[in-house]
Short mmCIF file of C-alpha atoms (C1' of nucleotides) in Angstrom, two decimals:
data_model
loop_
_atom_site.label_atom_id
_atom_site.label_comp_id
_atom_site.label_asym_id
_atom_site.label_seq_id
_atom_site.Cartn_x
_atom_site.Cartn_y
_atom_site.Cartn_z
CA MET A 11 -2.56 -42.38 -91.02
CA ALA A 12 -0.30 -39.79 -89.45
CA ARG A 13 -0.57 -36.17 -88.46
CA LYS A 14 -4.13 -35.99 -87.23
CA THR A 15 -5.76 -32.56 -87.12
CA GLY A 16 -4.13 -30.27 -84.62
CA SER A 17 -1.64 -32.92 -83.60
CA HIS A 18 1.67 -31.19 -83.50
CA SER A 19 4.96 -31.44 -81.77
CA ASP A 20 3.91 -28.74 -79.33
CA ILE A 21 1.02 -30.91 -78.21
CA THR A 22 2.53 -34.37 -78.25
CA GLY A 23 5.82 -33.43 -76.63
CA PRO A 24 4.32 -32.33 -73.31
CA ARG A 25 1.89 -35.21 -73.42
CA VAL A 26 4.77 -37.66 -73.66
CA ARG A 27 6.43 -36.14 -70.61
CA ALA A 28 3.15 -36.11 -68.71
CA ALA A 29 2.48 -39.75 -69.51
CA ALA A 30 6.01 -40.73 -68.52
CA LEU A 31 5.69 -38.85 -65.24
CA LYS A 32 2.39 -40.46 -64.42
CA LEU A 33 3.54 -43.99 -65.19
CA PHE A 34 7.00 -43.68 -63.62
CA ALA A 35 5.40 -42.43 -60.43
CA ALA A 36 2.86 -45.23 -60.39
CA HIS A 37 5.01 -48.22 -61.28
CA GLY A 38 8.63 -47.11 -61.26
CA PHE A 39 10.98 -46.30 -64.09
CA ALA A 40 12.21 -49.83 -64.69
CA ALA A 41 8.72 -51.32 -64.64
CA VAL A 42 7.32 -49.00 -67.31
CA SER A 43 7.86 -49.75 -70.99
CA MET A 44 8.06 -47.29 -73.84
CA ARG A 45 5.02 -49.02 -75.33
CA GLN A 46 3.01 -48.28 -72.19
CA ILE A 47 3.97 -44.63 -72.36
CA ALA A 48 3.07 -44.54 -76.04
CA ALA A 49 -0.30 -46.13 -75.35
CA GLU A 50 -1.01 -43.53 -72.66
CA VAL A 51 -0.33 -40.81 -75.21
CA GLY A 52 -2.28 -42.61 -77.92
CA VAL A 53 0.60 -43.14 -80.26
CA GLN A 54 2.95 -45.90 -81.39
CA ALA A 55 6.17 -46.54 -79.51
CA GLY A 56 8.36 -45.38 -82.39
CA ALA A 57 6.85 -41.90 -82.30
CA LEU A 58 8.25 -41.29 -78.82
CA TYR A 59 11.72 -41.03 -80.28
CA LEU A 60 10.76 -37.80 -81.98
CA TYR A 61 10.58 -36.29 -78.50
CA THR A 62 13.31 -38.01 -76.55
CA PRO A 63 16.60 -39.60 -77.58
CA ASP A 64 15.95 -42.53 -75.24
CA LYS A 65 14.14 -43.70 -72.14
CA GLN A 66 16.85 -42.59 -69.74
CA SER A 67 16.65 -38.99 -70.97
CA LEU A 68 12.93 -39.02 -70.42
CA LEU A 69 13.53 -39.71 -66.74
CA PHE A 70 16.46 -37.36 -66.35
CA ASP A 71 14.66 -34.44 -67.99
CA LEU A 72 11.73 -34.87 -65.64
CA LEU A 73 13.96 -34.92 -62.58
CA ARG A 74 16.18 -32.05 -63.68
CA ASP A 75 13.26 -29.82 -64.64
CA HIS A 76 11.62 -30.53 -61.31
CA MET A 77 14.68 -29.66 -59.29
CA GLN A 78 15.16 -26.49 -61.31
CA GLU A 79 11.56 -25.55 -60.60
CA VAL A 80 12.10 -26.04 -56.86
CA LEU A 81 15.23 -23.94 -56.85
CA ASP A 82 13.64 -21.17 -58.90
CA ALA A 83 10.51 -21.15 -56.77
CA TRP A 84 12.47 -20.88 -53.54
CA GLU A 85 14.57 -18.13 -55.09
CA ALA A 86 11.40 -16.24 -55.93
CA GLU A 87 9.83 -16.78 -52.53
CA GLU A 88 9.64 -13.69 -50.37
CA LYS A 89 11.79 -14.21 -47.30
CA PRO A 90 11.13 -12.52 -43.98
CA GLU A 91 13.81 -11.27 -41.60
CA GLY A 92 15.31 -13.55 -39.00
CA PRO A 93 16.08 -17.27 -38.98
CA VAL A 94 12.99 -18.24 -36.98
CA ALA A 95 10.59 -16.73 -39.48
CA GLN A 96 12.71 -17.95 -42.36
CA LEU A 97 12.57 -21.51 -41.11
CA GLU A 98 8.80 -21.30 -40.96
CA THR A 99 8.72 -19.86 -44.47
CA PHE A 100 10.94 -22.65 -45.72
CA SER A 101 8.87 -25.37 -44.07
CA ARG A 102 5.62 -24.00 -45.40
CA PHE A 103 7.10 -23.47 -48.86
CA HIS A 104 8.47 -26.99 -48.96
CA ILE A 105 5.23 -28.62 -47.88
CA ARG A 106 3.08 -26.56 -50.22
CA PHE A 107 5.34 -26.87 -53.24
CA HIS A 108 5.76 -30.59 -52.86
CA LEU A 109 2.13 -31.36 -52.16
CA GLU A 110 1.22 -29.59 -55.37
CA ARG A 111 3.48 -31.93 -57.36
CA PRO A 112 3.31 -35.27 -55.58
CA GLU A 113 4.34 -37.33 -58.59
CA LYS A 114 7.43 -35.30 -59.38
CA VAL A 115 8.56 -35.42 -55.79
CA PHE A 116 7.95 -39.13 -55.67
CA ILE A 117 10.11 -39.97 -58.65
CA SER A 118 12.73 -37.45 -57.59
CA TYR A 119 13.43 -39.47 -54.50
CA MET A 120 12.67 -42.92 -55.89
CA GLU A 121 14.32 -43.07 -59.25
CA LEU A 122 17.67 -41.47 -58.61
CA ARG A 123 19.34 -44.84 -58.67
CA ASN A 124 18.05 -45.50 -62.17
CA LEU A 125 20.09 -42.59 -63.49
CA GLU A 126 23.39 -43.11 -65.22
CA PRO A 127 26.35 -41.83 -63.19
CA ASP A 128 26.69 -38.46 -64.94
CA ASN A 129 23.01 -37.71 -64.64
CA PHE A 130 23.01 -38.86 -61.03
CA GLU A 131 25.83 -36.49 -60.18
CA ALA A 132 24.09 -33.55 -61.87
CA LEU A 133 20.93 -34.15 -59.87
CA GLY A 134 22.83 -34.61 -56.64
CA GLN A 135 24.40 -31.19 -57.08
CA MET A 136 21.02 -29.51 -57.50
CA ARG A 137 19.69 -31.28 -54.48
CA ARG A 138 22.62 -30.20 -52.36
CA GLN A 139 22.00 -26.65 -53.47
CA TYR A 140 18.47 -26.85 -52.11
CA GLU A 141 19.60 -28.42 -48.86
CA ASN A 142 22.12 -25.62 -48.46
CA ALA A 143 19.30 -23.10 -48.45
CA LEU A 144 17.88 -24.74 -45.35
CA GLU A 145 21.26 -25.31 -43.74
CA GLY A 146 22.05 -21.62 -44.21
CA ILE A 147 19.00 -20.71 -42.20
CA LEU A 148 19.95 -23.15 -39.45
CA LYS A 149 23.51 -21.85 -39.32
CA ARG A 150 22.45 -18.23 -39.01
CA GLY A 151 19.95 -19.20 -36.34
CA GLN A 152 22.64 -21.01 -34.43
CA ASP A 153 25.08 -18.11 -34.70
CA GLU A 154 22.48 -15.77 -33.34
CA GLY A 155 21.72 -18.10 -30.49
CA LEU A 156 18.15 -18.65 -31.63
CA PHE A 157 18.50 -22.32 -32.55
CA ASP A 158 19.93 -25.16 -30.53
CA VAL A 159 21.23 -27.46 -33.22
CA ASP A 160 23.81 -30.12 -32.63
CA ASP A 161 24.91 -30.58 -36.23
CA THR A 162 23.49 -28.34 -38.95
CA LYS A 163 24.12 -30.75 -41.83
CA LEU A 164 22.46 -33.67 -40.10
CA THR A 165 19.59 -31.54 -38.87
CA THR A 166 19.01 -30.24 -42.38
CA LEU A 167 18.64 -33.77 -43.70
CA ALA A 168 16.44 -34.79 -40.80
CA LEU A 169 14.08 -31.87 -41.35
CA ILE A 170 13.86 -32.42 -45.09
CA SER A 171 13.14 -36.11 -44.53
CA MET A 172 10.35 -35.19 -42.19
CA LEU A 173 8.87 -32.65 -44.56
CA ASN A 174 9.16 -35.03 -47.50
CA GLY A 175 7.32 -37.72 -45.64
CA VAL A 176 4.12 -35.77 -46.10
CA THR A 177 3.94 -36.80 -49.75
CA SER A 178 3.59 -40.45 -48.88
CA TRP A 179 0.26 -40.16 -47.11
CA TYR A 180 -1.34 -36.78 -47.92
CA LYS A 181 -4.56 -36.91 -49.92
CA PRO A 182 -6.02 -33.60 -51.15
CA ASP A 183 -9.52 -34.57 -50.03
CA GLY A 184 -8.39 -36.11 -46.78
CA ARG A 185 -9.07 -35.25 -43.16
CA LEU A 186 -6.65 -32.36 -42.98
CA SER A 187 -6.43 -29.28 -45.17
CA LEU A 188 -3.21 -28.21 -46.83
CA ALA A 189 -3.05 -25.13 -44.60
CA ARG A 190 -3.41 -27.24 -41.48
CA VAL A 191 -0.72 -29.66 -42.56
CA GLU A 192 1.57 -26.75 -43.35
CA SER A 193 1.06 -25.37 -39.88
CA ILE A 194 1.59 -28.62 -38.04
CA TYR A 195 4.77 -29.46 -39.89
CA SER A 196 6.32 -26.02 -39.72
CA ASP A 197 5.47 -26.00 -36.03
CA MET A 198 7.24 -29.29 -35.44
CA ALA A 199 10.23 -28.17 -37.45
CA GLY A 200 10.47 -24.96 -35.47
CA LYS A 201 10.18 -26.66 -32.12
CA ALA A 202 12.70 -29.32 -33.07
CA VAL A 203 15.49 -26.78 -33.53
CA ARG A 204 14.53 -23.75 -31.43
CA MET A 205 16.65 -22.85 -28.41
CA PRO A 206 14.62 -23.68 -25.28
CA ARG A 207 14.07 -20.72 -22.98
CA TRP A 208 15.59 -22.40 -19.95
CA LYS A 209 18.72 -23.12 -21.91
CA GLU A 210 18.90 -19.55 -23.11
CA ARG A 211 18.57 -18.23 -19.56
CA GLN A 212 21.27 -20.61 -18.42
CA ARG A 213 23.52 -19.44 -21.21
CA LYS A 214 23.08 -15.81 -20.21
CA LEU A 215 23.66 -16.68 -16.59
CA GLU A 216 26.91 -18.44 -17.37
CA ALA A 217 28.04 -15.53 -19.51
CA LYS A 218 27.37 -13.21 -16.62
CA GLN A 219 29.28 -15.35 -14.16
CA ALA A 220 32.20 -15.61 -16.52
CA ALA A 221 32.29 -11.83 -16.77
CA GLU A 222 32.61 -11.36 -13.02
CA MET B 6 27.72 -81.09 -62.64
CA ALA B 7 25.32 -80.52 -59.79
CA ARG B 8 25.46 -80.74 -56.03
CA LYS B 9 28.98 -79.63 -55.28
CA THR B 10 30.50 -80.66 -51.97
CA GLY B 11 28.71 -79.14 -49.00
CA SER B 12 26.23 -77.34 -51.20
CA HIS B 13 22.84 -77.91 -49.65
CA SER B 14 19.48 -76.30 -49.46
CA ASP B 15 20.33 -74.88 -46.05
CA ILE B 16 23.19 -72.98 -47.60
CA THR B 17 21.78 -71.93 -50.94
CA GLY B 18 18.36 -70.84 -49.69
CA PRO B 19 19.66 -68.04 -47.47
CA ARG B 20 22.19 -67.08 -50.09
CA VAL B 21 19.40 -66.60 -52.62
CA ARG B 22 17.54 -64.30 -50.25
CA ALA B 23 20.70 -62.40 -49.43
CA ALA B 24 21.51 -61.89 -53.10
CA ALA B 25 17.97 -60.78 -53.87
CA LEU B 26 18.05 -58.31 -50.98
CA LYS B 27 21.35 -56.86 -52.07
CA LEU B 28 20.37 -56.45 -55.70
CA PHE B 29 16.81 -55.22 -55.07
CA ALA B 30 18.20 -52.57 -52.74
CA ALA B 31 20.83 -51.50 -55.23
CA HIS B 32 18.81 -51.41 -58.44
CA GLY B 33 15.16 -51.91 -57.57
CA PHE B 34 12.95 -54.95 -57.86
CA ALA B 35 11.85 -54.39 -61.45
CA ALA B 36 15.37 -53.69 -62.65
CA VAL B 37 16.83 -56.92 -61.29
CA SER B 38 16.53 -60.17 -63.24
CA MET B 39 16.42 -63.68 -61.91
CA ARG B 40 19.57 -64.36 -63.88
CA GLN B 41 21.39 -61.58 -62.04
CA ILE B 42 20.34 -63.02 -58.70
CA ALA B 43 21.42 -66.48 -59.81
CA ALA B 44 24.81 -65.14 -60.91
CA GLU B 45 25.29 -63.45 -57.55
CA VAL B 46 24.65 -66.79 -55.85
CA GLY B 47 26.81 -68.64 -58.35
CA VAL B 48 24.09 -70.80 -59.78
CA GLN B 49 21.90 -71.05 -62.87
CA ALA B 50 18.59 -69.21 -63.00
CA GLY B 51 16.54 -72.39 -62.97
CA ALA B 52 17.91 -73.41 -59.60
CA LEU B 53 16.31 -70.40 -57.91
CA TYR B 54 12.94 -72.01 -58.33
CA LEU B 55 13.89 -74.65 -55.81
CA TYR B 56 13.80 -71.86 -53.21
CA THR B 57 11.03 -69.56 -54.31
CA PRO B 58 7.86 -70.14 -56.32
CA ASP B 59 8.47 -66.92 -58.25
CA LYS B 60 10.16 -63.54 -58.24
CA GLN B 61 7.28 -61.77 -56.51
CA SER B 62 7.44 -64.13 -53.52
CA LEU B 63 11.13 -63.44 -53.19
CA LEU B 64 10.33 -59.77 -52.65
CA PHE B 65 7.32 -60.31 -50.44
CA ASP B 66 9.12 -62.75 -48.16
CA LEU B 67 11.92 -60.28 -47.65
CA LEU B 68 9.54 -57.47 -46.78
CA ARG B 69 7.32 -59.55 -44.53
CA ASP B 70 10.21 -61.09 -42.63
CA HIS B 71 11.69 -57.67 -42.10
CA MET B 72 8.50 -56.16 -40.74
CA GLN B 73 8.04 -59.15 -38.45
CA GLU B 74 11.56 -58.65 -37.18
CA VAL B 75 10.87 -55.00 -36.42
CA LEU B 76 7.66 -55.80 -34.58
CA ASP B 77 9.26 -58.59 -32.57
CA ALA B 78 12.30 -56.51 -31.71
CA TRP B 79 10.18 -53.61 -30.46
CA GLU B 80 8.08 -56.05 -28.49
CA ALA B 81 11.23 -57.38 -26.84
CA GLU B 82 12.65 -53.93 -26.15
CA GLU B 83 12.67 -52.93 -22.51
CA LYS B 84 10.40 -49.94 -22.05
CA PRO B 85 10.83 -47.34 -19.35
CA GLU B 86 8.02 -45.61 -17.49
CA GLY B 87 6.47 -42.43 -18.85
CA PRO B 88 5.80 -41.20 -22.38
CA VAL B 89 8.84 -38.90 -22.51
CA ALA B 90 11.30 -41.68 -21.81
CA GLN B 91 9.33 -44.06 -23.99
CA LEU B 92 9.53 -41.70 -26.93
CA GLU B 93 13.27 -41.51 -26.54
CA THR B 94 13.47 -45.29 -26.32
CA PHE B 95 11.40 -45.60 -29.46
CA SER B 96 13.48 -43.08 -31.39
CA ARG B 97 16.74 -44.69 -30.39
CA PHE B 98 15.40 -48.16 -31.10
CA HIS B 99 14.15 -47.13 -34.52
CA ILE B 100 17.39 -45.46 -35.55
CA ARG B 101 19.58 -48.27 -34.29
CA PHE B 102 17.46 -51.08 -35.69
CA HIS B 103 17.15 -49.50 -39.09
CA LEU B 104 20.76 -48.46 -39.42
CA GLU B 105 21.75 -52.04 -38.77
CA ARG B 106 19.66 -53.19 -41.76
CA PRO B 107 19.84 -50.38 -44.28
CA GLU B 108 19.02 -52.55 -47.28
CA LYS B 109 15.92 -54.09 -45.77
CA VAL B 110 14.60 -50.71 -44.73
CA PHE B 111 15.31 -49.33 -48.14
CA ILE B 112 13.34 -51.93 -50.05
CA SER B 113 10.58 -51.89 -47.43
CA TYR B 114 9.77 -48.32 -48.34
CA MET B 115 10.72 -48.44 -52.01
CA GLU B 116 9.27 -51.62 -53.36
CA LEU B 117 5.83 -51.68 -51.79
CA ARG B 118 4.25 -50.69 -55.07
CA ASN B 119 5.76 -53.72 -56.78
CA LEU B 120 3.71 -56.01 -54.57
CA GLU B 121 0.53 -57.59 -55.78
CA PRO B 122 -2.60 -56.21 -54.03
CA ASP B 123 -2.92 -58.99 -51.44
CA ASN B 124 0.72 -58.82 -50.47
CA PHE B 125 0.55 -55.04 -50.37
CA GLU B 126 -2.35 -55.14 -47.97
CA ALA B 127 -0.64 -57.64 -45.68
CA LEU B 128 2.44 -55.45 -45.46
CA GLY B 129 0.39 -52.32 -44.87
CA GLN B 130 -1.24 -53.93 -41.86
CA MET B 131 2.09 -54.77 -40.28
CA ARG B 132 3.34 -51.27 -40.90
CA ARG B 133 0.28 -49.74 -39.31
CA GLN B 134 0.84 -51.93 -36.29
CA TYR B 135 4.30 -50.48 -35.88
CA GLU B 136 3.07 -46.93 -36.32
CA ASN B 137 0.46 -47.57 -33.66
CA ALA B 138 3.20 -48.31 -31.15
CA LEU B 139 4.52 -44.79 -31.60
CA GLU B 140 1.09 -43.20 -31.76
CA GLY B 141 0.21 -44.89 -28.48
CA ILE B 142 3.14 -43.19 -26.80
CA LEU B 143 2.14 -39.82 -28.24
CA LYS B 144 -1.45 -40.25 -27.12
CA ARG B 145 -0.52 -41.12 -23.56
CA GLY B 146 1.88 -38.20 -23.48
CA GLN B 147 -0.83 -35.87 -24.67
CA ASP B 148 -3.35 -37.18 -22.14
CA GLU B 149 -0.88 -36.59 -19.34
CA GLY B 150 -0.16 -33.08 -20.56
CA LEU B 151 3.48 -33.89 -21.32
CA PHE B 152 3.25 -33.55 -25.08
CA ASP B 153 1.84 -30.74 -27.17
CA VAL B 154 0.74 -32.55 -30.29
CA ASP B 155 -1.80 -31.19 -32.72
CA ASP B 156 -2.71 -34.48 -34.40
CA THR B 157 -1.24 -37.73 -33.12
CA LYS B 158 -1.67 -39.65 -36.36
CA LEU B 159 -0.01 -37.00 -38.48
CA THR B 160 2.74 -36.47 -35.94
CA THR B 161 3.43 -40.19 -35.86
CA LEU B 162 3.95 -40.24 -39.60
CA ALA B 163 6.07 -37.11 -39.51
CA LEU B 164 8.37 -38.53 -36.84
CA ILE B 165 8.76 -41.85 -38.59
CA SER B 166 9.56 -40.08 -41.84
CA MET B 167 12.22 -38.09 -40.08
CA LEU B 168 13.73 -41.13 -38.41
CA ASN B 169 13.64 -43.12 -41.63
CA GLY B 170 15.48 -40.39 -43.47
CA VAL B 171 18.62 -41.38 -41.66
CA THR B 172 19.00 -44.47 -43.81
CA SER B 173 19.44 -42.42 -46.96
CA TRP B 174 22.67 -40.75 -45.94
CA TYR B 175 24.19 -42.58 -42.97
CA LYS B 176 27.51 -44.31 -43.60
CA PRO B 177 28.90 -46.52 -40.82
CA ASP B 178 32.38 -45.04 -41.23
CA GLY B 179 31.16 -41.50 -41.65
CA ARG B 180 31.66 -38.36 -39.63
CA LEU B 181 29.14 -39.24 -36.92
CA SER B 182 28.93 -42.32 -34.75
CA LEU B 183 25.76 -44.35 -34.44
CA ALA B 184 25.40 -43.27 -30.81
CA ARG B 185 25.69 -39.61 -31.75
CA VAL B 186 23.11 -39.92 -34.52
CA GLU B 187 20.80 -41.72 -32.13
CA SER B 188 21.10 -38.88 -29.64
CA ILE B 189 20.58 -36.08 -32.12
CA TYR B 190 17.52 -37.64 -33.68
CA SER B 191 15.85 -38.69 -30.44
CA ASP B 192 16.54 -35.20 -29.16
CA MET B 193 14.85 -33.59 -32.14
CA ALA B 194 11.91 -35.95 -31.90
CA GLY B 195 11.49 -35.16 -28.22
CA LYS B 196 11.67 -31.43 -28.68
CA ALA B 197 9.29 -31.52 -31.63
CA VAL B 198 6.46 -32.89 -29.50
CA ARG B 199 7.24 -31.92 -25.92
CA MET B 200 4.99 -29.42 -24.15
CA PRO B 201 6.88 -26.15 -23.81
CA ARG B 202 7.28 -24.94 -20.23
CA TRP B 203 5.72 -21.54 -20.88
CA LYS B 204 2.67 -23.23 -22.35
CA GLU B 205 2.43 -25.54 -19.38
CA ARG B 206 2.62 -22.63 -16.97
CA GLN B 207 -0.03 -20.81 -18.94
CA ARG B 208 -2.24 -23.87 -18.86
CA LYS B 209 -1.95 -24.10 -15.07
CA LEU B 210 -2.60 -20.41 -14.75
CA GLU B 211 -5.75 -20.62 -16.80
CA ALA B 212 -6.93 -23.60 -14.80
CA LYS B 213 -6.43 -21.61 -11.62
CA GLN B 214 -8.33 -18.61 -12.95
CA ALA B 215 -11.19 -20.81 -14.10
CA ALA B 216 -11.42 -22.25 -10.60
CA GLU B 217 -11.87 -18.83 -9.00
"C1'" DA C 7 -2.90 -28.92 -107.77
"C1'" DT C 8 1.70 -30.02 -106.34
"C1'" DG C 9 5.47 -30.65 -103.66
"C1'" DC C 10 7.54 -30.31 -99.00
"C1'" DT C 11 8.15 -31.44 -94.50
"C1'" DA C 12 6.73 -32.49 -89.97
"C1'" DT C 13 4.56 -36.23 -87.88
"C1'" DC C 14 3.36 -40.88 -87.21
"C1'" DT C 15 2.83 -45.99 -88.33
"C1'" DG C 16 3.96 -50.72 -88.26
"C1'" DA C 17 7.19 -54.00 -88.84
"C1'" DA C 18 11.52 -55.49 -87.66
"C1'" DC C 19 15.96 -56.05 -84.94
"C1'" DA C 20 18.61 -58.35 -81.41
"C1'" DC C 21 18.34 -59.31 -76.98
"C1'" DA C 22 16.56 -60.12 -72.25
"C1'" DC C 23 12.82 -61.57 -69.44
"C1'" DG C 24 10.41 -65.16 -65.98
"C1'" DT C 25 9.56 -69.73 -65.89
"C1'" DT C 26 9.61 -74.85 -67.01
"C1'" DC C 27 11.64 -79.26 -67.54
"C1'" DA C 28 14.25 -83.27 -69.00
"C1'" DT C 29 18.56 -84.50 -67.69
"C1'" DA C 30 22.84 -84.95 -64.96
"C1'" DT C 31 25.37 -85.22 -60.86
"C1'" DC C 32 26.54 -86.03 -56.22
"C1'" DA C 33 25.80 -87.53 -50.93
"C1'" DA C 34 23.85 -90.62 -48.17
"C1'" DG C 35 21.39 -95.18 -46.79
"C1'" DC C 36 21.13 -99.92 -47.43
"C1'" DG D 6 28.36 -101.05 -54.70
"C1'" DC D 7 23.73 -99.82 -55.85
"C1'" DT D 8 19.77 -97.28 -55.35
"C1'" DT D 9 17.46 -93.22 -54.05
"C1'" DG D 10 16.47 -88.45 -53.59
"C1'" DA D 11 17.96 -83.91 -53.21
"C1'" DT D 12 20.26 -80.41 -55.88
"C1'" DA D 13 21.73 -78.34 -59.93
"C1'" DT D 14 22.30 -77.67 -65.11
"C1'" DG D 15 21.32 -75.77 -69.54
"C1'" DA D 16 18.35 -75.49 -73.17
"C1'" DA D 17 14.06 -74.09 -74.43
"C1'" DC D 18 9.35 -71.58 -74.31
"C1'" DG D 19 6.66 -67.55 -75.31
"C1'" DT D 20 6.54 -62.89 -74.43
"C1'" DG D 21 8.23 -58.35 -73.99
"C1'" DT D 22 12.11 -55.04 -74.18
"C1'" DG D 23 14.37 -50.43 -76.18
"C1'" DT D 24 15.32 -48.78 -80.43
"C1'" DT D 25 15.54 -48.15 -85.64
"C1'" DC D 26 13.68 -47.14 -90.00
"C1'" DA D 27 11.40 -47.26 -94.51
"C1'" DG D 28 7.19 -45.85 -95.80
"C1'" DA D 29 2.60 -43.60 -95.28
"C1'" DT D 30 -0.16 -39.56 -94.22
"C1'" DA D 31 -1.77 -34.90 -93.65
"C1'" DG D 32 -1.39 -29.96 -93.28
"C1'" DC D 33 1.12 -25.86 -95.24
"C1'" DA D 34 3.29 -22.99 -98.79
"C1'" DT D 35 3.53 -22.19 -103.35
#
DNA sequence: ATGCTATCTGAACACACGTTCATATCAAGC
DNA sequence: GCTTGATATGAACGTGTGTTCAGATAGCAT
């Protein structure tokens, strides 16, 4: 018995990806079998190969599509003027976007090592592109004397690590609302890099003295 | 041919754990076979069972021993007076300790889900104990008006996420020295939670006005 | 009603898995 | 030198793996 009513490629295809995402996130790529994925979809294992050439592609497609989504979404995000406001926008965007897709984020940072070298490299490039968006903000802020950052590359990674951490404990029905979490994190990020007022005053003072 | 010269339990046991650690960190628990571990040690798969009851215990023992090491090391660490200095000590300790054991840290945060429920729970308790050390510092700092933290629990997790992130990019022979990384991170952590001076002044002002 | 094609089944392939165990080998104690 | 016990082998067990494929089924076009 094949081809049940209304069961088409357009339906099964997405369901395969959804099942793979769910199971990879829960148990890890290596620990999930094609038969488990098939069972989740309600199909035999052989049928999966109508929708993916192999297991590895199933993982890679999920990761690549996710990263593309992140990049597109950040591209589309309305950006305010000035590094300080932009950093807040980035922090809030990152938290919100990632909390809305916890499983994709999870596998994106967990399963990279299960990718074959070529696929790994492709993903790494996309990730670096995203990191550069944040580093650009930090650099501009530093040039304008608004941020006090020792090393922009390192700080970028530190901030992203911090923001990513949210996915490992946040529960939608937990103690804190999404809006609250957004605020707290973007606050911490801002404070971690902002030029302290006393340092700014000192800088101006020194500039004055040097001019005399 | 068994029992080669000088080949004893005292030698092979640690070598088994070392091989398991190395391979689990590189490819993930589920993706590593007992035969691979045995090959790394230079022994047949069957011999591993003289040193571990099963594969799961191999993982759990690694994770538990690591967490115990962390807890003991922090216990032994000399702590200065005052939350501000203590936070710096904690940050520096965390960075240093974890960068010296990148593989153990990696599997500690990656392979938790491969633990059976009981083992998972045991590990979670140890981890919470460590987090409480940091949260204690934040709480005292907040009580003394030195820190400006919205939610100590959330901030604890955010800081630890940030500090942990270092393990995913740091290379011992890279651009930045361990000492430099320590400084940058502990600096960011401090700034992220410290009470800003203008806010402190405002607080004192308001207290004065309320007294009138 | 018939044929066509997209969709799926179910069995099979070769291989790898974790684990067990009878057997062999060596180092040390008497 | 012989026995003993710790340490290892290597084959085997049953189960599960990713993947392939001939054949079955069902909806659509004619």
